[in-house]
CSV table of C-alpha atoms in Angstrom, one decimal:
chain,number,residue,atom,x,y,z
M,76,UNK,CA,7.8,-15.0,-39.9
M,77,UNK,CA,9.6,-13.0,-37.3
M,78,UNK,CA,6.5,-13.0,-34.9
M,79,UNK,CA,7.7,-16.2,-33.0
M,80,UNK,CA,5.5,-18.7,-31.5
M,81,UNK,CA,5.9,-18.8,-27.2
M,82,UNK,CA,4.1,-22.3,-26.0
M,83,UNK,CA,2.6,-20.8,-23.4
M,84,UNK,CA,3.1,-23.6,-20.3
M,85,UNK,CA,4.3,-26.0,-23.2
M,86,UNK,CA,1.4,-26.8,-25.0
M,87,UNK,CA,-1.4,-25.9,-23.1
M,88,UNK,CA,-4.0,-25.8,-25.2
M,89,UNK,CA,-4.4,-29.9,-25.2
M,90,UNK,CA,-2.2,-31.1,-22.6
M,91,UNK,CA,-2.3,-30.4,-19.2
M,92,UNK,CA,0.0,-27.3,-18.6
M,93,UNK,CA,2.9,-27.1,-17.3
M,94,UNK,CA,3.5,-30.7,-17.4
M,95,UNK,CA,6.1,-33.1,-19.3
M,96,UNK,CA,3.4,-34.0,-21.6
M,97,UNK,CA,2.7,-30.3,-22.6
M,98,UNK,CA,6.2,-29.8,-23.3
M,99,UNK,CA,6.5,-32.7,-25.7
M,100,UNK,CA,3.6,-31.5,-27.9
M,101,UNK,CA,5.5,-28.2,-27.9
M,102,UNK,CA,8.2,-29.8,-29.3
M,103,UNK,CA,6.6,-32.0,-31.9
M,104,UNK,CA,5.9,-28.4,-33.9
M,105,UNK,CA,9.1,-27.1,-35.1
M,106,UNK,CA,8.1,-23.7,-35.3
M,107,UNK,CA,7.8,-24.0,-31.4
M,108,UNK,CA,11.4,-22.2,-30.8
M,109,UNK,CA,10.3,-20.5,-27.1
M,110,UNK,CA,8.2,-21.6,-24.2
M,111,UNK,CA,6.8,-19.8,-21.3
M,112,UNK,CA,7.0,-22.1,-17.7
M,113,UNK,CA,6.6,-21.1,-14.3
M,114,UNK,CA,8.7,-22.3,-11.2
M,115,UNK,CA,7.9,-22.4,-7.8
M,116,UNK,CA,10.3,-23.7,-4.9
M,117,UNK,CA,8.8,-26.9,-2.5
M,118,UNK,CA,9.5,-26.5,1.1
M,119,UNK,CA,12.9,-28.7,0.5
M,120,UNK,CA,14.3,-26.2,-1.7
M,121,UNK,CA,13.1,-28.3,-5.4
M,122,UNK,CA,12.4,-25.4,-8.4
M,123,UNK,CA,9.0,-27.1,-9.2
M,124,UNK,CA,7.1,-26.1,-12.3
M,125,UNK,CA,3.4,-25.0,-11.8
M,126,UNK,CA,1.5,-21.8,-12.4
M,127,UNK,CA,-0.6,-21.3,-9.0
M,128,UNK,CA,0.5,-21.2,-5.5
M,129,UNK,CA,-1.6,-23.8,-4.6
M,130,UNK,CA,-2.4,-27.1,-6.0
M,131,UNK,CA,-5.7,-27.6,-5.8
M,132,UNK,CA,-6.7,-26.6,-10.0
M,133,UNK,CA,-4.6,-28.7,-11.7
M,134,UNK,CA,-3.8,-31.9,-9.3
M,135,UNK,CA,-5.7,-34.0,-7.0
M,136,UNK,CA,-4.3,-32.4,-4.3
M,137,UNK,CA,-4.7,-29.4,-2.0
M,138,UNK,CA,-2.3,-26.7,-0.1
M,139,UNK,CA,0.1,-24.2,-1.2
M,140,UNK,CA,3.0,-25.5,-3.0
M,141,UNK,CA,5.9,-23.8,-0.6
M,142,UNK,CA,4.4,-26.0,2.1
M,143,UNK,CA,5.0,-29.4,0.1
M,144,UNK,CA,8.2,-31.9,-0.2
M,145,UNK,CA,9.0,-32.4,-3.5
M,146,UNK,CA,8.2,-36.0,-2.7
M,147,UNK,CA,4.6,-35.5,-1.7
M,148,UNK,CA,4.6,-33.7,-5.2
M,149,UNK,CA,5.9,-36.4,-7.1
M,150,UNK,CA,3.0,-38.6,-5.8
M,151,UNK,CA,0.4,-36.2,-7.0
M,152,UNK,CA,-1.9,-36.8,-10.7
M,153,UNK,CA,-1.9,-33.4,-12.3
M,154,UNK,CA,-3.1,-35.0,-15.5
M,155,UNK,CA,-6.2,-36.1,-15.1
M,156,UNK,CA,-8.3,-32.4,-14.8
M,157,UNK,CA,-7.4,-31.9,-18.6
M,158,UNK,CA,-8.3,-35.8,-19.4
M,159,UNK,CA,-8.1,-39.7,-19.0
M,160,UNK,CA,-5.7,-39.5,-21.7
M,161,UNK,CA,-2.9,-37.6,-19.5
M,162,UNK,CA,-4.1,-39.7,-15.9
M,163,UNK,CA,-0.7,-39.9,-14.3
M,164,UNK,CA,1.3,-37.2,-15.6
M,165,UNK,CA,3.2,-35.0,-13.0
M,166,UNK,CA,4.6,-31.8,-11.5
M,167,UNK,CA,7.7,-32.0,-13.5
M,168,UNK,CA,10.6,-30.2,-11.7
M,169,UNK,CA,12.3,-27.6,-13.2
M,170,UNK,CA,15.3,-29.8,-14.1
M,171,UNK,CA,13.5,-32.3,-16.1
M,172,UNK,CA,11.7,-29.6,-17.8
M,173,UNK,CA,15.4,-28.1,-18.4
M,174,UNK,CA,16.6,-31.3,-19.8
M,175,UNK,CA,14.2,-32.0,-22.5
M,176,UNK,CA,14.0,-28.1,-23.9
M,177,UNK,CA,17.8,-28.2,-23.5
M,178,UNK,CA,19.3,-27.8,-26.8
M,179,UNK,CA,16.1,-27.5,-28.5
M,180,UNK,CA,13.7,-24.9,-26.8
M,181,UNK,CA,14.4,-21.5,-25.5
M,182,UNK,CA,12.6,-21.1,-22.0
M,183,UNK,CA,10.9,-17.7,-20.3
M,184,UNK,CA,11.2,-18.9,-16.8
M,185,UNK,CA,8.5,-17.3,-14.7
M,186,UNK,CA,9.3,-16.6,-11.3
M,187,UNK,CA,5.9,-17.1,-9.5
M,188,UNK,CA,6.3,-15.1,-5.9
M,189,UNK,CA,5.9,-11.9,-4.2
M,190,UNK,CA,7.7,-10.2,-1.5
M,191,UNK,CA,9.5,-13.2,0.8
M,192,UNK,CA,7.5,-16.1,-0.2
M,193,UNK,CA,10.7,-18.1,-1.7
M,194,UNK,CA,13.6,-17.5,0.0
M,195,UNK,CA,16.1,-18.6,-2.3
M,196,UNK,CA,14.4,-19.6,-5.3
M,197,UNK,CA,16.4,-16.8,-7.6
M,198,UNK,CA,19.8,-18.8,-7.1
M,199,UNK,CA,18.0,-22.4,-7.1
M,200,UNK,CA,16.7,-21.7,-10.7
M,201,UNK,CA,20.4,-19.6,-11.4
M,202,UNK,CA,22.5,-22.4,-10.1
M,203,UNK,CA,20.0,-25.1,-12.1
M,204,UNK,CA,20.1,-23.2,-15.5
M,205,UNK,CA,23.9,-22.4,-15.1
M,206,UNK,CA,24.6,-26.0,-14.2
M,207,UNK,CA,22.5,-27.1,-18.0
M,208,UNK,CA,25.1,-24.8,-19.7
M,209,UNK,CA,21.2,-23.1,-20.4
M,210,UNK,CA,21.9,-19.5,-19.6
M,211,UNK,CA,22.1,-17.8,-23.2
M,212,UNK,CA,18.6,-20.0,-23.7
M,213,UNK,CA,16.5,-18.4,-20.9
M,214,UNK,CA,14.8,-15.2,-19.8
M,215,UNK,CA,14.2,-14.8,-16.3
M,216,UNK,CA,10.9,-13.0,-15.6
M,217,UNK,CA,8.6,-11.8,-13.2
M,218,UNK,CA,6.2,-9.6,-11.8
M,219,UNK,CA,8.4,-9.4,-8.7
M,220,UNK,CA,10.5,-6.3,-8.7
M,221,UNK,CA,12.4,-7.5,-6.4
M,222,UNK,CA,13.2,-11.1,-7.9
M,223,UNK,CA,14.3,-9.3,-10.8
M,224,UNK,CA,17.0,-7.0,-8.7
M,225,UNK,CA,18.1,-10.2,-6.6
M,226,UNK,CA,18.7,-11.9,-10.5
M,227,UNK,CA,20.5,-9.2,-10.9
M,228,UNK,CA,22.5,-9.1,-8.2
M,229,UNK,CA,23.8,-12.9,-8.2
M,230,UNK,CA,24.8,-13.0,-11.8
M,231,UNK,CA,23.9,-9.6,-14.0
M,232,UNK,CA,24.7,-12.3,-17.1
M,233,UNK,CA,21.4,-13.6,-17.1
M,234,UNK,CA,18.8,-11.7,-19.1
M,235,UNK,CA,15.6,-10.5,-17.0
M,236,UNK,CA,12.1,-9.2,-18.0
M,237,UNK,CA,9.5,-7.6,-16.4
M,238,UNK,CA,5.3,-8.9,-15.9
M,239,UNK,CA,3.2,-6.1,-16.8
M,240,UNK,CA,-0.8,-6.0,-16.8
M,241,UNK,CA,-1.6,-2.7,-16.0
M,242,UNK,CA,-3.5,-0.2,-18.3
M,243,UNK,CA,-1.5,3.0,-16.4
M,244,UNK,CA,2.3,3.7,-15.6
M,245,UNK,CA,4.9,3.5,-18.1
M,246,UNK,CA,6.3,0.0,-19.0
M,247,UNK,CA,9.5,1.1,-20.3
M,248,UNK,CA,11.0,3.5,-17.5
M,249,UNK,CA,10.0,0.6,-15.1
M,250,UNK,CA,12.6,-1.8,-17.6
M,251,UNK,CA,15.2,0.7,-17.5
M,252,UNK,CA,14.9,1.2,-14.0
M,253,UNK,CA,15.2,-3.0,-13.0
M,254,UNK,CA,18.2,-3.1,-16.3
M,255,UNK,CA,15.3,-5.3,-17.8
M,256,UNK,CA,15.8,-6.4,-21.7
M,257,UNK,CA,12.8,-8.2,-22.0
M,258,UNK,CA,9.0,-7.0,-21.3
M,259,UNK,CA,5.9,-9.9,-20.5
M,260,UNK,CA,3.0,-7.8,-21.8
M,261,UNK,CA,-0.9,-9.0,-21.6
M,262,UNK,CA,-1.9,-8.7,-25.7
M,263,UNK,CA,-4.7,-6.0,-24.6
M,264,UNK,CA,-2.1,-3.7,-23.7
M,265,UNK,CA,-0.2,-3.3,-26.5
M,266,UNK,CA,-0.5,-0.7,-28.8
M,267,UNK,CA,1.5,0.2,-31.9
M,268,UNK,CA,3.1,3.0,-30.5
M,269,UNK,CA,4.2,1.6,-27.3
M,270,UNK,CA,5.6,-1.5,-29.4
M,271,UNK,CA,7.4,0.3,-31.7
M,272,UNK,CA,9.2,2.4,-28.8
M,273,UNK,CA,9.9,-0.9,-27.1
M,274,UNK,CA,11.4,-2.2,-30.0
M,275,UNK,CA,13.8,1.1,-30.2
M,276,UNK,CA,14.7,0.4,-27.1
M,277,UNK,CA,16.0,-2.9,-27.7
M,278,UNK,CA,13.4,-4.4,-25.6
M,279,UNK,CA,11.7,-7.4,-26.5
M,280,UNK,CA,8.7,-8.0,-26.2
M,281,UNK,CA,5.9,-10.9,-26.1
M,282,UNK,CA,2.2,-10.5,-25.7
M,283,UNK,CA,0.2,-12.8,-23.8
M,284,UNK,CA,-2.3,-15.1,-23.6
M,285,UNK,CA,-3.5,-15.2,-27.9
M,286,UNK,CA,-4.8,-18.2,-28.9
M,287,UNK,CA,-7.3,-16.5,-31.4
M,288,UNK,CA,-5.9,-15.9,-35.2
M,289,UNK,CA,-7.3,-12.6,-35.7
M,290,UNK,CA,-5.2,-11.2,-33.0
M,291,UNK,CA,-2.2,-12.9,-33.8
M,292,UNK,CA,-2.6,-10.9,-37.3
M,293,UNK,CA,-3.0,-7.7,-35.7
M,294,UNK,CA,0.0,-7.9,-33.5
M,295,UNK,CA,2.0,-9.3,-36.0
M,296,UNK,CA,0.8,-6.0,-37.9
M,297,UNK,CA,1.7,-3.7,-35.1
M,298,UNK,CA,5.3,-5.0,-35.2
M,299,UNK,CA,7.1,-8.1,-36.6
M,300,UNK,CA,9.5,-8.2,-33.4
M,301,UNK,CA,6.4,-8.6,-31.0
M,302,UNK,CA,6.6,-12.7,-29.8
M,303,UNK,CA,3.3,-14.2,-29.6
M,304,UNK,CA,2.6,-16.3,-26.6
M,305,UNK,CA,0.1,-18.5,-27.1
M,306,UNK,CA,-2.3,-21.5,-25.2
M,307,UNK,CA,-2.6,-22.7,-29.4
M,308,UNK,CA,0.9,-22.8,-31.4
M,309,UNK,CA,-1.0,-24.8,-33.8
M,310,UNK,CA,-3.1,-22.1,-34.3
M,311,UNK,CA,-0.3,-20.4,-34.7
M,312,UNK,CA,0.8,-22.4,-37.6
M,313,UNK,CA,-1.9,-22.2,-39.3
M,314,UNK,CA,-2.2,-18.4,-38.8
M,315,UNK,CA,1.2,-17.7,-40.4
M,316,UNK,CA,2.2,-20.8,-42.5
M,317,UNK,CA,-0.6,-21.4,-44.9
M,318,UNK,CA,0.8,-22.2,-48.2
């Protein structure tokens, strides 16, 4: 099956996202080959991995993330809003998060910000992923324009992709014009024309958030290259792997 299964925020579906936890059920599948995370920065500089810019959905506590030490973090449950079973678990750093896919998991390392809200988290997450040997394992993306350039700009090695949810504009001059090889593409979006230029292009592309089966089939349909990102990779198996 070339339409490869993303974890979207490890596991999501039944563990917390974005947490150790979620990653480790992402691994347990072995079809799992690619995960989606997001990383933030604290106020000490730590790339932290959580989706919003504040914490108060998935932890027990409250403010925007770029205002927090990573030790105020640390102390924080963001386990127990998806369950008893997963009371405890934390924000995991990027590095952790690094270390366990290492060698076993390729990342899509969402840079969550806009504008000037993290100075310096491009060459935190760089210097991080360079320092795990990880580089050839990770696409840096974003919805950021100007994240992508500043990528870019410290080391053009790394390979970059582009956030896209809108119905209008054109997707692919936007990835020519940021030297993006990789487009992040809600699954409503996509159509089999737009794919199949993509894929000309030598763009690839995953569709997000699927979790249902009978869109998984039509986007594998549209275009075997198209990687599914998913809430459900065990749906995922079962979608594509029945005997």
């Amino acid at each position: 099956m070339k339409n490869m299964c993303v974890a979207h925020r490890g596991f999501s579906g039944k563990a917390p996202e974005n947490t150790l936890a979620a990653v480790r059920m992402a691994l347990a599948l072995p079809y799992v080959r690619w995960m989606e995370i997001d990383v933030q920065l604290t106020r000490d500089g730590v790339p932290v991995v959580i989706h919003d810019f504040t914490l108060d959905r998935t932890t027990n506590g409250h403010g925007k993330i770029k205002n927090m030490d990573y030790e105020h973090l640390r102390r924080l449950d963001a386990g127990s809003w998806k369950g008893r079973a997963f009371r405890g678990e934390r924000v995991p750093s990027l590095e952790e998060v690094l270390e366990l896919a290492s060698g076993r998991l390729r990342l899509n390392i969402e840079l969550k910000t806009s504008g000037d809200m993290y100075p310096g988290l491009e060459k935190a997450v760089i210097d991080l992923v360079s320092s795990k040997g990880m580089r050839d394992d990770v696409v840096l993306t974003s919805f950021d324009a100007g994240a992508l350039q500043r990528i870019k700009e410290l080391d053009p090695r790394f390979r970059t992709g582009l956030i896209y949810d809108s119905r209008t504009g054109d997707p692919a001059r936007k990835l020519k014009e940021l030297d993006c090889s990789f487009l992040s593409i809600s699954f409503a979006r996509l159509n089999p024309g737009l794919a199949k230029q993509l894929a000309e292009r030598g763009v690839k592309t995953m569709a997000w958030t699927v979790n249902k089966a009978k869109e998984m089939r039509r986007l594998a349909e549209m275009h075997s290259d198209i990687m599914i990102c998913t809430n459900r990779p065990d749906i995922w198996g079962e979608t594509f792997l029945k005997a």
